[in-house]
Amino acid sequence: MALRVARRYGAAMNTIVLGAAAALAAAVLALAAPAGAARRRVAHTEPEAAATRTLGSAGAWSAYIAHNATGRVCYLAGQPQKSASADIPRDQPMAMVTHRPAEHIADVVSFVEGYTLKPGSAVTLKVGDRTFDLFTDGDSAWAKTSELDRTIVAALARGATVVAKGEAANGRMTTDIYSLDGFAKALALIDKACGVSREIEPPRHHPPLHHPPHRSRRRPVHRKPPPPKRPSAHKPAEASPPKPSD
């Protein structure tokens, strides 16, 4: 039952990200694909590309907004800094986060691997010491639930790198390493453009150090010795010498 729900969620997410990714994919793939293939992709996505506007870039990530029949679509996208493709022919891989406020959908995470993934396999993400599994369909991968989407986005916003590992139909593995520099800023841009509010994790405060109570160091008081007593003006009477015994 859980797998069927995940498949339905994935199919819906597939439809969601394809339109938003089209303009970006056309520009990116034009650099990596053969000229004929690039022209076919651009021609196919020209109407969507005309409706897409860049919100800005930060580090390795760019933010966009597009409009279609359902309303605004805001998304960010980034490409890996390093890839180990195991000699698998592939299009340019990319990672995306998408908002569709008119449909009450936000934080949809998708990783486009650029080749046909092995059916039933998972794309594994590693962010810091945390690992997430995405289910696959075709050349892309998604989180199984919206809760997992939000968890992954929060981890990406706080992380330094994300490593994505996928498995091709022939069993070979690919590894893509994405820098997360600028991810949080690009996320803020699409949040603002699509009216998505986000709870920001408060900074962690270290417990105050407990210092021993301050004790003032008193300087020793050097008191002057009392002055010597003045001798009395009256001399005491001298004792009479003892009398000799008889």
PDB file of C-alpha atoms in Angstrom, residues 6-243:
ATOM      1  CA  ALA A   6       4.553   6.627  -3.190  1.00  0.00           C
ATOM      2  CA  ARG A   7       4.120   5.830  -6.871  1.00  0.00           C
ATOM      3  CA  ARG A   8       1.030   8.060  -7.076  1.00  0.00           C
ATOM      4  CA  TYR A   9       2.878  10.845  -5.268  1.00  0.00           C
ATOM      5  CA  GLY A  10       5.832  10.410  -7.582  1.00  0.00           C
ATOM      6  CA  ALA A  11       3.668  10.494 -10.679  1.00  0.00           C
ATOM      7  CA  ALA A  12       2.074  13.733  -9.479  1.00  0.00           C
ATOM      8  CA  MET A  13       5.467  15.224  -8.689  1.00  0.00           C
ATOM      9  CA  ASN A  14       6.742  14.165 -12.085  1.00  0.00           C
ATOM     10  CA  THR A  15       4.021  16.234 -13.728  1.00  0.00           C
ATOM     11  CA  ILE A  16       4.759  19.120 -11.376  1.00  0.00           C
ATOM     12  CA  VAL A  17       8.458  19.452 -12.059  1.00  0.00           C
ATOM     13  CA  LEU A  18       8.502  18.727 -15.775  1.00  0.00           C
ATOM     14  CA  GLY A  19       6.906  21.998 -16.792  1.00  0.00           C
ATOM     15  CA  ALA A  20       8.959  24.060 -14.375  1.00  0.00           C
ATOM     16  CA  ALA A  21      12.201  22.345 -15.329  1.00  0.00           C
ATOM     17  CA  ALA A  22      11.673  22.610 -19.047  1.00  0.00           C
ATOM     18  CA  ALA A  23      13.182  26.045 -19.551  1.00  0.00           C
ATOM     19  CA  LEU A  24      16.167  25.317 -17.365  1.00  0.00           C
ATOM     20  CA  ALA A  25      16.688  21.919 -18.925  1.00  0.00           C
ATOM     21  CA  ALA A  26      16.631  23.438 -22.394  1.00  0.00           C
ATOM     22  CA  ALA A  27      19.403  25.878 -21.512  1.00  0.00           C
ATOM     23  CA  VAL A  28      21.485  23.401 -19.551  1.00  0.00           C
ATOM     24  CA  LEU A  29      21.145  20.481 -21.922  1.00  0.00           C
ATOM     25  CA  ALA A  30      22.020  22.674 -24.877  1.00  0.00           C
ATOM     26  CA  LEU A  31      25.539  22.770 -23.436  1.00  0.00           C
ATOM     27  CA  ALA A  32      25.854  19.027 -22.887  1.00  0.00           C
ATOM     28  CA  ALA A  33      23.714  17.341 -25.562  1.00  0.00           C
ATOM     29  CA  PRO A  34      24.414  17.019 -29.300  1.00  0.00           C
ATOM     30  CA  ALA A  35      23.270  19.997 -31.341  1.00  0.00           C
ATOM     31  CA  GLY A  36      20.330  18.192 -32.937  1.00  0.00           C
ATOM     32  CA  ALA A  37      19.006  16.897 -29.626  1.00  0.00           C
ATOM     33  CA  ALA A  38      19.412  20.341 -28.036  1.00  0.00           C
ATOM     34  CA  ARG A  39      17.440  22.013 -30.819  1.00  0.00           C
ATOM     35  CA  ARG A  40      14.621  19.485 -30.448  1.00  0.00           C
ATOM     36  CA  ARG A  41      14.440  20.144 -26.709  1.00  0.00           C
ATOM     37  CA  VAL A  42      14.477  23.919 -27.110  1.00  0.00           C
ATOM     38  CA  ALA A  43      11.800  23.831 -29.793  1.00  0.00           C
ATOM     39  CA  HIS A  44       9.627  21.638 -27.625  1.00  0.00           C
ATOM     40  CA  THR A  45       9.905  23.929 -24.568  1.00  0.00           C
ATOM     41  CA  GLU A  46       9.927  27.360 -26.200  1.00  0.00           C
ATOM     42  CA  PRO A  47       6.472  28.477 -24.926  1.00  0.00           C
ATOM     43  CA  GLU A  48       7.334  27.499 -21.359  1.00  0.00           C
ATOM     44  CA  ALA A  49      10.739  29.192 -21.568  1.00  0.00           C
ATOM     45  CA  ALA A  50       9.122  32.481 -22.552  1.00  0.00           C
ATOM     46  CA  ALA A  51       7.101  32.489 -19.323  1.00  0.00           C
ATOM     47  CA  THR A  52      10.087  31.821 -17.060  1.00  0.00           C
ATOM     48  CA  ARG A  53      11.934  34.570 -15.219  1.00  0.00           C
ATOM     49  CA  THR A  54      15.130  34.365 -13.219  1.00  0.00           C
ATOM     50  CA  LEU A  55      14.805  35.509  -9.610  1.00  0.00           C
ATOM     51  CA  GLY A  56      18.510  35.438  -8.919  1.00  0.00           C
ATOM     52  CA  SER A  57      21.481  33.209  -8.248  1.00  0.00           C
ATOM     53  CA  ALA A  58      23.456  32.367  -5.138  1.00  0.00           C
ATOM     54  CA  GLY A  59      26.537  30.212  -5.157  1.00  0.00           C
ATOM     55  CA  ALA A  60      25.870  27.067  -7.167  1.00  0.00           C
ATOM     56  CA  TRP A  61      22.074  27.569  -7.287  1.00  0.00           C
ATOM     57  CA  SER A  62      19.642  29.647  -9.353  1.00  0.00           C
ATOM     58  CA  ALA A  63      16.021  30.550  -8.602  1.00  0.00           C
ATOM     59  CA  TYR A  64      13.220  30.918 -11.146  1.00  0.00           C
ATOM     60  CA  ILE A  65       9.528  31.725 -11.385  1.00  0.00           C
ATOM     61  CA  ALA A  66       7.191  30.612 -14.170  1.00  0.00           C
ATOM     62  CA  HIS A  67       3.482  31.006 -14.839  1.00  0.00           C
ATOM     63  CA  ASN A  68       1.187  28.432 -16.365  1.00  0.00           C
ATOM     64  CA  ALA A  69      -2.531  27.659 -16.386  1.00  0.00           C
ATOM     65  CA  THR A  70      -2.552  26.786 -12.682  1.00  0.00           C
ATOM     66  CA  GLY A  71      -0.622  29.847 -11.509  1.00  0.00           C
ATOM     67  CA  ARG A  72       2.875  30.495 -10.219  1.00  0.00           C
ATOM     68  CA  VAL A  73       5.591  27.866 -10.198  1.00  0.00           C
ATOM     69  CA  CYS A  74       8.751  28.747  -8.272  1.00  0.00           C
ATOM     70  CA  TYR A  75      11.784  26.522  -8.339  1.00  0.00           C
ATOM     71  CA  LEU A  76      15.503  26.444  -7.731  1.00  0.00           C
ATOM     72  CA  ALA A  77      18.011  24.308  -9.572  1.00  0.00           C
ATOM     73  CA  GLY A  78      21.660  23.402  -9.339  1.00  0.00           C
ATOM     74  CA  GLN A  79      24.179  21.217 -11.119  1.00  0.00           C
ATOM     75  CA  PRO A  80      26.809  18.972  -9.529  1.00  0.00           C
ATOM     76  CA  GLN A  81      30.358  20.203  -9.113  1.00  0.00           C
ATOM     77  CA  LYS A  82      31.743  16.708  -9.656  1.00  0.00           C
ATOM     78  CA  SER A  83      30.310  13.626 -11.326  1.00  0.00           C
ATOM     79  CA  ALA A  84      31.485  10.042 -11.673  1.00  0.00           C
ATOM     80  CA  SER A  85      29.343   8.658 -14.494  1.00  0.00           C
ATOM     81  CA  ALA A  86      30.920   5.191 -14.933  1.00  0.00           C
ATOM     82  CA  ASP A  87      30.983   5.702 -18.724  1.00  0.00           C
ATOM     83  CA  ILE A  88      27.179   5.921 -18.834  1.00  0.00           C
ATOM     84  CA  PRO A  89      25.884   8.231 -21.586  1.00  0.00           C
ATOM     85  CA  ARG A  90      23.789  10.803 -19.804  1.00  0.00           C
ATOM     86  CA  ASP A  91      22.314  14.250 -20.041  1.00  0.00           C
ATOM     87  CA  GLN A  92      23.242  16.976 -17.575  1.00  0.00           C
ATOM     88  CA  PRO A  93      22.148  15.938 -14.040  1.00  0.00           C
ATOM     89  CA  MET A  94      20.466  18.515 -11.836  1.00  0.00           C
ATOM     90  CA  ALA A  95      18.738  18.906  -8.482  1.00  0.00           C
ATOM     91  CA  MET A  96      15.567  20.931  -7.957  1.00  0.00           C
ATOM     92  CA  VAL A  97      13.113  22.138  -5.326  1.00  0.00           C
ATOM     93  CA  THR A  98       9.698  23.283  -6.584  1.00  0.00           C
ATOM     94  CA  HIS A  99       6.725  25.232  -5.144  1.00  0.00           C
ATOM     95  CA  ARG A 100       3.239  25.343  -6.692  1.00  0.00           C
ATOM     96  CA  PRO A 101       1.185  27.484  -4.279  1.00  0.00           C
ATOM     97  CA  ALA A 102      -2.054  27.324  -6.302  1.00  0.00           C
ATOM     98  CA  GLU A 103      -2.068  23.569  -5.723  1.00  0.00           C
ATOM     99  CA  HIS A 104      -0.888  23.877  -2.093  1.00  0.00           C
ATOM    100  CA  ILE A 105       2.353  22.080  -2.940  1.00  0.00           C
ATOM    101  CA  ALA A 106       5.774  23.146  -1.683  1.00  0.00           C
ATOM    102  CA  ASP A 107       9.297  21.832  -1.178  1.00  0.00           C
ATOM    103  CA  VAL A 108       9.116  19.125  -3.851  1.00  0.00           C
ATOM    104  CA  VAL A 109      12.610  17.630  -4.094  1.00  0.00           C
ATOM    105  CA  SER A 110      13.678  16.033  -7.375  1.00  0.00           C
ATOM    106  CA  PHE A 111      16.992  14.799  -8.725  1.00  0.00           C
ATOM    107  CA  VAL A 112      17.271  14.375 -12.481  1.00  0.00           C
ATOM    108  CA  GLU A 113      20.008  11.825 -13.167  1.00  0.00           C
ATOM    109  CA  GLY A 114      20.100  12.216 -16.940  1.00  0.00           C
ATOM    110  CA  TYR A 115      19.887   8.484 -17.755  1.00  0.00           C
ATOM    111  CA  THR A 116      17.336   5.708 -17.296  1.00  0.00           C
ATOM    112  CA  LEU A 117      17.535   4.478 -13.735  1.00  0.00           C
ATOM    113  CA  LYS A 118      17.216   0.809 -12.855  1.00  0.00           C
ATOM    114  CA  PRO A 119      13.530  -0.008 -12.161  1.00  0.00           C
ATOM    115  CA  GLY A 120      12.904  -0.417  -8.455  1.00  0.00           C
ATOM    116  CA  SER A 121      16.214   1.171  -7.486  1.00  0.00           C
ATOM    117  CA  ALA A 122      16.668   4.185  -5.231  1.00  0.00           C
ATOM    118  CA  VAL A 123      18.741   7.312  -5.543  1.00  0.00           C
ATOM    119  CA  THR A 124      20.542   7.804  -2.247  1.00  0.00           C
ATOM    120  CA  LEU A 125      21.262  11.277  -0.905  1.00  0.00           C
ATOM    121  CA  LYS A 126      23.857  11.897   1.773  1.00  0.00           C
ATOM    122  CA  VAL A 127      23.898  15.267   3.527  1.00  0.00           C
ATOM    123  CA  GLY A 128      26.404  15.399   6.341  1.00  0.00           C
ATOM    124  CA  ASP A 129      25.727  12.347   8.495  1.00  0.00           C
ATOM    125  CA  ARG A 130      22.148  11.912   7.239  1.00  0.00           C
ATOM    126  CA  THR A 131      21.039   9.608   4.417  1.00  0.00           C
ATOM    127  CA  PHE A 132      17.783   9.743   2.426  1.00  0.00           C
ATOM    128  CA  ASP A 133      16.411   7.327  -0.181  1.00  0.00           C
ATOM    129  CA  LEU A 134      14.434   8.648  -3.151  1.00  0.00           C
ATOM    130  CA  PHE A 135      12.285   6.374  -5.286  1.00  0.00           C
ATOM    131  CA  THR A 136      12.901   6.468  -9.023  1.00  0.00           C
ATOM    132  CA  ASP A 137      10.887   6.709 -12.217  1.00  0.00           C
ATOM    133  CA  GLY A 138      12.567   7.021 -15.593  1.00  0.00           C
ATOM    134  CA  ASP A 139      15.582   9.296 -15.218  1.00  0.00           C
ATOM    135  CA  SER A 140      14.449  11.110 -12.063  1.00  0.00           C
ATOM    136  CA  ALA A 141      13.993  10.529  -8.342  1.00  0.00           C
ATOM    137  CA  TRP A 142      11.633  11.949  -5.687  1.00  0.00           C
ATOM    138  CA  ALA A 143      10.880  11.698  -1.995  1.00  0.00           C
ATOM    139  CA  LYS A 144       8.030   9.347  -1.105  1.00  0.00           C
ATOM    140  CA  THR A 145       6.116  11.848   1.024  1.00  0.00           C
ATOM    141  CA  SER A 146       5.750  15.578   1.465  1.00  0.00           C
ATOM    142  CA  GLU A 147       7.058  15.219   5.027  1.00  0.00           C
ATOM    143  CA  LEU A 148      10.266  13.686   3.692  1.00  0.00           C
ATOM    144  CA  ASP A 149      10.480  16.522   1.157  1.00  0.00           C
ATOM    145  CA  ARG A 150      10.463  19.077   3.961  1.00  0.00           C
ATOM    146  CA  THR A 151      13.028  17.117   5.966  1.00  0.00           C
ATOM    147  CA  ILE A 152      15.390  16.904   3.002  1.00  0.00           C
ATOM    148  CA  VAL A 153      15.011  20.604   2.165  1.00  0.00           C
ATOM    149  CA  ALA A 154      15.814  21.535   5.767  1.00  0.00           C
ATOM    150  CA  ALA A 155      18.925  19.334   5.667  1.00  0.00           C
ATOM    151  CA  LEU A 156      20.035  20.833   2.351  1.00  0.00           C
ATOM    152  CA  ALA A 157      19.600  24.368   3.700  1.00  0.00           C
ATOM    153  CA  ARG A 158      21.953  23.599   6.599  1.00  0.00           C
ATOM    154  CA  GLY A 159      24.408  21.338   4.795  1.00  0.00           C
ATOM    155  CA  ALA A 160      27.686  21.883   2.946  1.00  0.00           C
ATOM    156  CA  THR A 161      27.376  19.229   0.212  1.00  0.00           C
ATOM    157  CA  VAL A 162      24.914  16.598  -0.962  1.00  0.00           C
ATOM    158  CA  VAL A 163      26.089  13.397  -2.623  1.00  0.00           C
ATOM    159  CA  ALA A 164      23.583  11.666  -4.941  1.00  0.00           C
ATOM    160  CA  LYS A 165      24.165   8.055  -5.980  1.00  0.00           C
ATOM    161  CA  GLY A 166      22.071   6.378  -8.656  1.00  0.00           C
ATOM    162  CA  GLU A 167      22.044   3.007 -10.397  1.00  0.00           C
ATOM    163  CA  ALA A 168      21.664   2.625 -14.145  1.00  0.00           C
ATOM    164  CA  ALA A 169      19.714  -0.148 -15.836  1.00  0.00           C
ATOM    165  CA  ASN A 170      22.980  -2.007 -16.458  1.00  0.00           C
ATOM    166  CA  GLY A 171      23.831  -1.964 -12.751  1.00  0.00           C
ATOM    167  CA  ARG A 172      26.542   0.668 -12.928  1.00  0.00           C
ATOM    168  CA  MET A 173      26.553   3.338 -10.252  1.00  0.00           C
ATOM    169  CA  THR A 174      26.892   7.076 -10.711  1.00  0.00           C
ATOM    170  CA  THR A 175      27.905   9.630  -8.090  1.00  0.00           C
ATOM    171  CA  ASP A 176      27.187  13.358  -8.235  1.00  0.00           C
ATOM    172  CA  ILE A 177      28.478  15.832  -5.670  1.00  0.00           C
ATOM    173  CA  TYR A 178      26.583  19.110  -5.295  1.00  0.00           C
ATOM    174  CA  SER A 179      27.845  22.094  -3.358  1.00  0.00           C
ATOM    175  CA  LEU A 180      25.140  23.571  -1.140  1.00  0.00           C
ATOM    176  CA  ASP A 181      26.756  26.979  -1.121  1.00  0.00           C
ATOM    177  CA  GLY A 182      23.940  29.435  -1.863  1.00  0.00           C
ATOM    178  CA  PHE A 183      21.139  26.863  -1.532  1.00  0.00           C
ATOM    179  CA  ALA A 184      19.550  28.572   1.464  1.00  0.00           C
ATOM    180  CA  LYS A 185      19.577  31.972  -0.285  1.00  0.00           C
ATOM    181  CA  ALA A 186      18.061  30.556  -3.479  1.00  0.00           C
ATOM    182  CA  LEU A 187      15.436  28.821  -1.341  1.00  0.00           C
ATOM    183  CA  ALA A 188      14.583  32.156   0.308  1.00  0.00           C
ATOM    184  CA  LEU A 189      14.064  33.680  -3.158  1.00  0.00           C
ATOM    185  CA  ILE A 190      11.512  31.091  -4.264  1.00  0.00           C
ATOM    186  CA  ASP A 191       9.853  31.123  -0.840  1.00  0.00           C
ATOM    187  CA  LYS A 192       9.276  34.868  -1.162  1.00  0.00           C
ATOM    188  CA  ALA A 193       8.134  34.688  -4.796  1.00  0.00           C
ATOM    189  CA  CYS A 194       5.561  31.971  -4.086  1.00  0.00           C
ATOM    190  CA  GLY A 195       4.555  33.092  -0.589  1.00  0.00           C
ATOM    191  CA  VAL A 196       5.897  30.043   1.223  1.00  0.00           C
ATOM    192  CA  SER A 197       6.514  30.607   4.905  1.00  0.00           C
ATOM    193  CA  ARG A 198       9.234  28.632   6.574  1.00  0.00           C
ATOM    194  CA  GLU A 199      10.114  28.039  10.178  1.00  0.00           C
ATOM    195  CA  ILE A 200      13.752  28.885  10.606  1.00  0.00           C
ATOM    196  CA  GLU A 201      15.595  26.793  13.119  1.00  0.00           C
ATOM    197  CA  PRO A 202      16.797  29.081  15.890  1.00  0.00           C
ATOM    198  CA  PRO A 203      20.537  29.207  16.394  1.00  0.00           C
ATOM    199  CA  ARG A 204      21.870  26.894  18.997  1.00  0.00           C
ATOM    200  CA  HIS A 205      22.915  28.700  22.146  1.00  0.00           C
ATOM    201  CA  HIS A 206      25.641  27.257  24.260  1.00  0.00           C
ATOM    202  CA  PRO A 207      24.828  27.063  27.972  1.00  0.00           C
ATOM    203  CA  PRO A 208      26.356  29.903  29.921  1.00  0.00           C
ATOM    204  CA  LEU A 209      29.571  29.135  31.674  1.00  0.00           C
ATOM    205  CA  HIS A 210      29.255  28.978  35.438  1.00  0.00           C
ATOM    206  CA  HIS A 211      31.958  31.088  36.988  1.00  0.00           C
ATOM    207  CA  PRO A 212      32.636  30.997  40.723  1.00  0.00           C
ATOM    208  CA  PRO A 213      31.246  34.014  42.519  1.00  0.00           C
ATOM    209  CA  HIS A 214      33.520  36.995  42.249  1.00  0.00           C
ATOM    210  CA  ARG A 215      35.326  37.747  45.421  1.00  0.00           C
ATOM    211  CA  SER A 216      36.915  41.098  45.694  1.00  0.00           C
ATOM    212  CA  ARG A 217      40.477  40.929  46.789  1.00  0.00           C
ATOM    213  CA  ARG A 218      40.940  43.352  49.624  1.00  0.00           C
ATOM    214  CA  ARG A 219      44.248  44.953  49.932  1.00  0.00           C
ATOM    215  CA  PRO A 220      45.804  44.387  53.334  1.00  0.00           C
ATOM    216  CA  VAL A 221      45.472  47.434  55.496  1.00  0.00           C
ATOM    217  CA  HIS A 222      48.772  48.388  57.025  1.00  0.00           C
ATOM    218  CA  ARG A 223      47.885  50.044  60.273  1.00  0.00           C
ATOM    219  CA  LYS A 224      50.402  52.141  62.027  1.00  0.00           C
ATOM    220  CA  PRO A 225      51.400  50.820  65.431  1.00  0.00           C
ATOM    221  CA  PRO A 226      50.072  52.908  68.242  1.00  0.00           C
ATOM    222  CA  PRO A 227      52.520  55.520  69.492  1.00  0.00           C
ATOM    223  CA  PRO A 228      54.472  54.572  72.610  1.00  0.00           C
ATOM    224  CA  LYS A 229      52.890  55.682  75.790  1.00  0.00           C
ATOM    225  CA  ARG A 230      54.351  58.809  77.230  1.00  0.00           C
ATOM    226  CA  PRO A 231      56.056  58.104  80.593  1.00  0.00           C
ATOM    227  CA  SER A 232      54.156  59.363  83.579  1.00  0.00           C
ATOM    228  CA  ALA A 233      55.397  62.577  85.211  1.00  0.00           C
ATOM    229  CA  HIS A 234      55.047  61.001  88.657  1.00  0.00           C
ATOM    230  CA  LYS A 235      57.672  58.446  89.435  1.00  0.00           C
ATOM    231  CA  PRO A 236      56.472  55.577  91.548  1.00  0.00           C
ATOM    232  CA  ALA A 237      57.800  55.519  95.117  1.00  0.00           C
ATOM    233  CA  GLU A 238      60.934  53.498  95.520  1.00  0.00           C
ATOM    234  CA  ALA A 239      60.588  50.442  97.658  1.00  0.00           C
ATOM    235  CA  SER A 240      62.622  50.579 100.869  1.00  0.00           C
ATOM    236  CA  PRO A 241      65.425  48.028 101.013  1.00  0.00           C
ATOM    237  CA  PRO A 242      64.833  45.056 103.197  1.00  0.00           C
ATOM    238  CA  LYS A 243      66.079  45.302 106.751  1.00  0.00           C
TER     239      LYS A 243
END
